[in-house]
């Protein structure tokens, strides 16, 4: 449970950066880009 | 059902998604958004935000590839494939958008996205398809 709690905290803290990375990686992929 | 993008899905996976106004039901995402999220997590554990911060970096990826159902449901794209194809024939929609709208129609779901993940044409297409759509700034 402690490990899960730690993972929750790290993922929440990194969510915006990971989302930015997901967008950046998808810009070269026409099927997955938002534009 | 409430369908969210990869950013909100990651917060749901972390148990930190805020209440989404005017919605009810389980939080879900599409297969395409799951792929975007898992790819970004894998990349981040190697060279980005998550590198060196986790004892078991693969645990972060497993959270996205095998999400606990009480936190996030991944909708089977096969169930809404017909609707997704119909959307793509009516609008210039790529796989990401067509799957999103098709899934929303199939599951009679609301769609909530982070503002940065709303493509320029998306609001008009979502409205034309009658989707309950809103943004959530987190």
PDB file of C-alpha atoms in Angstrom:
ATOM      1  CA  UNK A   1       0.000   0.000   0.000  1.00  0.00           C
ATOM      2  CA  UNK A   2       2.832   2.401   0.811  1.00  0.00           C
ATOM      3  CA  UNK A   3       4.363   1.782  -2.600  1.00  0.00           C
ATOM      4  CA  UNK A   4       0.997   2.416  -4.254  1.00  0.00           C
ATOM      5  CA  UNK A   5       0.588   5.638  -2.318  1.00  0.00           C
ATOM      6  CA  UNK A   6       4.054   6.761  -3.386  1.00  0.00           C
ATOM      7  CA  UNK A   7       3.297   5.932  -6.998  1.00  0.00           C
ATOM      8  CA  UNK A   8       0.028   7.870  -6.781  1.00  0.00           C
ATOM      9  CA  UNK A   9       1.880  10.932  -5.517  1.00  0.00           C
ATOM     10  CA  UNK A  10       4.591  10.776  -8.177  1.00  0.00           C
ATOM     11  CA  UNK A  11       2.089  10.274 -11.004  1.00  0.00           C
ATOM     12  CA  UNK A  12      -0.097  13.140  -9.812  1.00  0.00           C
ATOM     13  CA  UNK A  13       2.912  15.441  -9.537  1.00  0.00           C
ATOM     14  CA  UNK A  14       4.117  14.487 -13.022  1.00  0.00           C
ATOM     15  CA  UNK A  15       0.718  14.541 -14.732  1.00  0.00           C
ATOM     16  CA  UNK A  16       1.127  17.854 -16.533  1.00  0.00           C
ATOM     17  CA  UNK A  17       4.628  17.027 -17.774  1.00  0.00           C
ATOM     18  CA  UNK A  18       3.532  13.588 -18.954  1.00  0.00           C
ATOM     19  CA  UNK A  19       0.532  15.115 -20.746  1.00  0.00           C
ATOM     20  CA  UNK A  20       2.831  17.628 -22.451  1.00  0.00           C
ATOM     21  CA  UNK A  21       5.073  14.771 -23.515  1.00  0.00           C
ATOM     22  CA  UNK A  22       2.105  12.791 -24.841  1.00  0.00           C
ATOM     23  CA  UNK A  23       1.117  15.777 -27.003  1.00  0.00           C
ATOM     24  CA  UNK A  24       4.665  16.310 -28.221  1.00  0.00           C
ATOM     25  CA  UNK A  25       5.152  12.655 -29.140  1.00  0.00           C
ATOM     26  CA  UNK A  26       1.814  12.628 -30.958  1.00  0.00           C
ATOM     27  CA  UNK A  27       2.577  15.648 -33.148  1.00  0.00           C
ATOM     28  CA  UNK A  28       4.513  13.378 -35.488  1.00  0.00           C
ATOM     29  CA  UNK A  29       1.646  10.891 -35.562  1.00  0.00           C
ATOM     30  CA  UNK A  30      -1.361  12.052 -37.628  1.00  0.00           C
ATOM     31  CA  UNK A  31      -3.669   9.435 -36.105  1.00  0.00           C
ATOM     32  CA  UNK A  32      -3.008  10.581 -32.549  1.00  0.00           C
ATOM     33  CA  UNK A  33      -2.389  14.319 -32.864  1.00  0.00           C
ATOM     34  CA  UNK A  34      -5.051  16.700 -31.592  1.00  0.00           C
ATOM     35  CA  UNK A  35      -4.810  18.802 -34.744  1.00  0.00           C
TER      36      UNK A  35
ATOM     37  CA  UNK B   1     -19.732   7.113 -18.305  1.00  0.00           C
ATOM     38  CA  UNK B   2     -17.379  10.092 -18.515  1.00  0.00           C
ATOM     39  CA  UNK B   3     -14.690   9.884 -21.176  1.00  0.00           C
ATOM     40  CA  UNK B   4     -11.503  11.816 -20.437  1.00  0.00           C
ATOM     41  CA  UNK B   5      -8.235  12.507 -22.234  1.00  0.00           C
ATOM     42  CA  UNK B   6      -4.795  11.241 -21.310  1.00  0.00           C
ATOM     43  CA  UNK B   7      -4.029  14.085 -18.893  1.00  0.00           C
ATOM     44  CA  UNK B   8      -7.199  13.593 -16.867  1.00  0.00           C
ATOM     45  CA  UNK B   9      -6.824   9.815 -17.173  1.00  0.00           C
ATOM     46  CA  UNK B  10      -3.427   9.980 -15.491  1.00  0.00           C
ATOM     47  CA  UNK B  11      -4.901  11.976 -12.621  1.00  0.00           C
ATOM     48  CA  UNK B  12      -7.648   9.357 -12.346  1.00  0.00           C
ATOM     49  CA  UNK B  13      -5.023   6.613 -12.276  1.00  0.00           C
ATOM     50  CA  UNK B  14      -3.309   8.470  -9.443  1.00  0.00           C
ATOM     51  CA  UNK B  15      -6.589   8.836  -7.560  1.00  0.00           C
ATOM     52  CA  UNK B  16      -6.351  12.628  -7.873  1.00  0.00           C
ATOM     53  CA  UNK B  17      -8.959  13.507 -10.482  1.00  0.00           C
ATOM     54  CA  UNK B  18     -11.126  16.351  -9.155  1.00  0.00           C
ATOM     55  CA  UNK B  19     -14.897  16.091  -9.277  1.00  0.00           C
ATOM     56  CA  UNK B  20     -16.123  16.648 -12.807  1.00  0.00           C
ATOM     57  CA  UNK B  21     -19.124  18.991 -12.754  1.00  0.00           C
ATOM     58  CA  UNK B  22     -22.402  17.905 -14.341  1.00  0.00           C
ATOM     59  CA  UNK B  23     -21.302  14.318 -14.851  1.00  0.00           C
ATOM     60  CA  UNK B  24     -21.860  10.975 -13.263  1.00  0.00           C
ATOM     61  CA  UNK B  25     -20.726   7.412 -13.746  1.00  0.00           C
ATOM     62  CA  UNK B  26     -17.364   5.718 -14.106  1.00  0.00           C
ATOM     63  CA  UNK B  27     -14.371   7.557 -15.548  1.00  0.00           C
ATOM     64  CA  UNK B  28     -13.143   6.069 -18.803  1.00  0.00           C
ATOM     65  CA  UNK B  29     -10.787   6.791 -21.653  1.00  0.00           C
ATOM     66  CA  UNK B  30     -10.325   5.569 -25.184  1.00  0.00           C
ATOM     67  CA  UNK B  31      -7.724   3.138 -26.440  1.00  0.00           C
ATOM     68  CA  UNK B  32      -6.012   5.901 -28.444  1.00  0.00           C
ATOM     69  CA  UNK B  33      -5.693   8.158 -25.399  1.00  0.00           C
ATOM     70  CA  UNK B  34      -4.453   5.173 -23.373  1.00  0.00           C
ATOM     71  CA  UNK B  35      -1.759   4.563 -25.982  1.00  0.00           C
ATOM     72  CA  UNK B  36      -0.683   8.218 -25.916  1.00  0.00           C
ATOM     73  CA  UNK B  37      -0.502   8.091 -22.124  1.00  0.00           C
ATOM     74  CA  UNK B  38       1.399   4.807 -21.902  1.00  0.00           C
ATOM     75  CA  UNK B  39       3.883   5.934 -24.557  1.00  0.00           C
ATOM     76  CA  UNK B  40       4.533   9.191 -22.711  1.00  0.00           C
ATOM     77  CA  UNK B  41       4.933   7.369 -19.394  1.00  0.00           C
ATOM     78  CA  UNK B  42       7.401   4.947 -20.921  1.00  0.00           C
ATOM     79  CA  UNK B  43       9.333   7.856 -22.406  1.00  0.00           C
ATOM     80  CA  UNK B  44       9.235   9.817 -19.136  1.00  0.00           C
ATOM     81  CA  UNK B  45      10.566   6.940 -17.073  1.00  0.00           C
ATOM     82  CA  UNK B  46      13.576   6.710 -19.386  1.00  0.00           C
ATOM     83  CA  UNK B  47      14.518  10.333 -19.870  1.00  0.00           C
ATOM     84  CA  UNK B  48      12.039  12.707 -18.333  1.00  0.00           C
ATOM     85  CA  UNK B  49      10.051  13.725 -15.314  1.00  0.00           C
ATOM     86  CA  UNK B  50       9.756  10.237 -13.888  1.00  0.00           C
ATOM     87  CA  UNK B  51      13.308   9.045 -14.391  1.00  0.00           C
ATOM     88  CA  UNK B  52      14.998   8.353 -11.071  1.00  0.00           C
ATOM     89  CA  UNK B  53      11.865   9.093  -9.050  1.00  0.00           C
ATOM     90  CA  UNK B  54      10.468   5.597  -8.849  1.00  0.00           C
ATOM     91  CA  UNK B  55      11.951   2.483  -7.288  1.00  0.00           C
ATOM     92  CA  UNK B  56      10.091   0.452  -9.903  1.00  0.00           C
ATOM     93  CA  UNK B  57       9.631   2.592 -13.036  1.00  0.00           C
ATOM     94  CA  UNK B  58       7.690  -0.177 -14.711  1.00  0.00           C
ATOM     95  CA  UNK B  59       4.994   0.197 -12.063  1.00  0.00           C
ATOM     96  CA  UNK B  60       4.048   3.527 -13.618  1.00  0.00           C
ATOM     97  CA  UNK B  61       3.667   1.939 -17.014  1.00  0.00           C
ATOM     98  CA  UNK B  62       1.696  -0.985 -15.602  1.00  0.00           C
ATOM     99  CA  UNK B  63      -0.696   1.474 -13.991  1.00  0.00           C
ATOM    100  CA  UNK B  64      -1.518   2.781 -17.469  1.00  0.00           C
ATOM    101  CA  UNK B  65      -1.514  -0.495 -19.373  1.00  0.00           C
ATOM    102  CA  UNK B  66      -3.452  -2.434 -16.732  1.00  0.00           C
ATOM    103  CA  UNK B  67      -5.472   0.274 -14.993  1.00  0.00           C
ATOM    104  CA  UNK B  68      -7.376  -0.586 -11.815  1.00  0.00           C
ATOM    105  CA  UNK B  69     -11.010  -0.586 -12.937  1.00  0.00           C
ATOM    106  CA  UNK B  70     -12.194   1.357  -9.898  1.00  0.00           C
ATOM    107  CA  UNK B  71     -10.083   4.272 -11.086  1.00  0.00           C
ATOM    108  CA  UNK B  72     -10.170   4.124 -14.879  1.00  0.00           C
ATOM    109  CA  UNK B  73     -11.959   2.067 -17.510  1.00  0.00           C
ATOM    110  CA  UNK B  74     -10.481   1.712 -20.987  1.00  0.00           C
ATOM    111  CA  UNK B  75     -13.280   1.410 -23.523  1.00  0.00           C
ATOM    112  CA  UNK B  76     -12.987  -1.371 -26.087  1.00  0.00           C
ATOM    113  CA  UNK B  77     -12.671   0.370 -29.482  1.00  0.00           C
ATOM    114  CA  UNK B  78     -14.313  -2.558 -31.246  1.00  0.00           C
ATOM    115  CA  UNK B  79     -17.639  -1.803 -29.566  1.00  0.00           C
ATOM    116  CA  UNK B  80     -17.882   1.656 -31.131  1.00  0.00           C
ATOM    117  CA  UNK B  81     -15.975   1.097 -34.369  1.00  0.00           C
ATOM    118  CA  UNK B  82     -19.075   1.605 -36.514  1.00  0.00           C
ATOM    119  CA  UNK B  83     -19.885   4.950 -34.923  1.00  0.00           C
ATOM    120  CA  UNK B  84     -16.238   6.036 -35.167  1.00  0.00           C
ATOM    121  CA  UNK B  85     -16.186   5.288 -38.890  1.00  0.00           C
ATOM    122  CA  UNK B  86     -19.431   7.197 -39.376  1.00  0.00           C
ATOM    123  CA  UNK B  87     -17.890  10.203 -37.624  1.00  0.00           C
ATOM    124  CA  UNK B  88     -14.796  10.019 -39.830  1.00  0.00           C
ATOM    125  CA  UNK B  89     -16.955  10.029 -42.946  1.00  0.00           C
ATOM    126  CA  UNK B  90     -18.885  13.122 -41.835  1.00  0.00           C
ATOM    127  CA  UNK B  91     -15.932  15.178 -40.551  1.00  0.00           C
ATOM    128  CA  UNK B  92     -12.186  15.519 -41.085  1.00  0.00           C
ATOM    129  CA  UNK B  93     -11.556  13.484 -37.932  1.00  0.00           C
ATOM    130  CA  UNK B  94      -8.449  11.417 -37.287  1.00  0.00           C
ATOM    131  CA  UNK B  95      -8.406   8.176 -35.273  1.00  0.00           C
ATOM    132  CA  UNK B  96      -8.107   9.992 -31.932  1.00  0.00           C
ATOM    133  CA  UNK B  97     -11.158  12.184 -32.485  1.00  0.00           C
ATOM    134  CA  UNK B  98     -13.265   9.624 -34.349  1.00  0.00           C
ATOM    135  CA  UNK B  99     -12.760   7.028 -31.625  1.00  0.00           C
ATOM    136  CA  UNK B 100     -13.538   9.600 -28.938  1.00  0.00           C
ATOM    137  CA  UNK B 101     -16.833  10.670 -30.494  1.00  0.00           C
ATOM    138  CA  UNK B 102     -17.805   7.156 -31.537  1.00  0.00           C
ATOM    139  CA  UNK B 103     -17.240   5.911 -27.993  1.00  0.00           C
ATOM    140  CA  UNK B 104     -19.210   8.820 -26.529  1.00  0.00           C
ATOM    141  CA  UNK B 105     -22.132   8.046 -28.812  1.00  0.00           C
ATOM    142  CA  UNK B 106     -21.994   4.305 -28.214  1.00  0.00           C
ATOM    143  CA  UNK B 107     -21.848   4.643 -24.421  1.00  0.00           C
ATOM    144  CA  UNK B 108     -24.019   7.779 -24.237  1.00  0.00           C
ATOM    145  CA  UNK B 109     -21.099   9.315 -22.377  1.00  0.00           C
ATOM    146  CA  UNK B 110     -20.018  12.837 -21.543  1.00  0.00           C
ATOM    147  CA  UNK B 111     -16.591  13.980 -22.754  1.00  0.00           C
ATOM    148  CA  UNK B 112     -14.321  16.065 -20.536  1.00  0.00           C
ATOM    149  CA  UNK B 113     -10.900  17.172 -21.779  1.00  0.00           C
ATOM    150  CA  UNK B 114      -8.072  19.324 -20.499  1.00  0.00           C
ATOM    151  CA  UNK B 115      -7.988  22.596 -22.484  1.00  0.00           C
ATOM    152  CA  UNK B 116      -4.600  21.865 -24.041  1.00  0.00           C
ATOM    153  CA  UNK B 117      -5.987  18.681 -25.586  1.00  0.00           C
ATOM    154  CA  UNK B 118      -8.841  20.306 -27.495  1.00  0.00           C
ATOM    155  CA  UNK B 119      -7.987  20.532 -31.166  1.00  0.00           C
ATOM    156  CA  UNK B 120      -9.002  23.654 -33.065  1.00  0.00           C
ATOM    157  CA  UNK B 121     -11.822  21.922 -34.916  1.00  0.00           C
ATOM    158  CA  UNK B 122     -12.958  19.703 -32.068  1.00  0.00           C
ATOM    159  CA  UNK B 123     -15.595  21.863 -30.347  1.00  0.00           C
ATOM    160  CA  UNK B 124     -17.536  22.309 -33.572  1.00  0.00           C
ATOM    161  CA  UNK B 125     -17.345  18.613 -34.458  1.00  0.00           C
ATOM    162  CA  UNK B 126     -18.327  17.522 -30.952  1.00  0.00           C
ATOM    163  CA  UNK B 127     -21.276  19.932 -31.015  1.00  0.00           C
ATOM    164  CA  UNK B 128     -22.373  18.769 -34.466  1.00  0.00           C
ATOM    165  CA  UNK B 129     -22.366  15.183 -33.188  1.00  0.00           C
ATOM    166  CA  UNK B 130     -24.423  16.130 -30.127  1.00  0.00           C
ATOM    167  CA  UNK B 131     -21.772  15.250 -27.566  1.00  0.00           C
ATOM    168  CA  UNK B 132     -21.980  16.536 -23.971  1.00  0.00           C
ATOM    169  CA  UNK B 133     -18.553  18.181 -23.990  1.00  0.00           C
ATOM    170  CA  UNK B 134     -16.640  20.371 -21.579  1.00  0.00           C
ATOM    171  CA  UNK B 135     -13.127  21.214 -20.486  1.00  0.00           C
ATOM    172  CA  UNK B 136     -11.585  20.712 -17.064  1.00  0.00           C
ATOM    173  CA  UNK B 137      -8.643  22.913 -16.116  1.00  0.00           C
ATOM    174  CA  UNK B 138      -6.415  20.978 -13.722  1.00  0.00           C
TER     175      UNK B 138
END
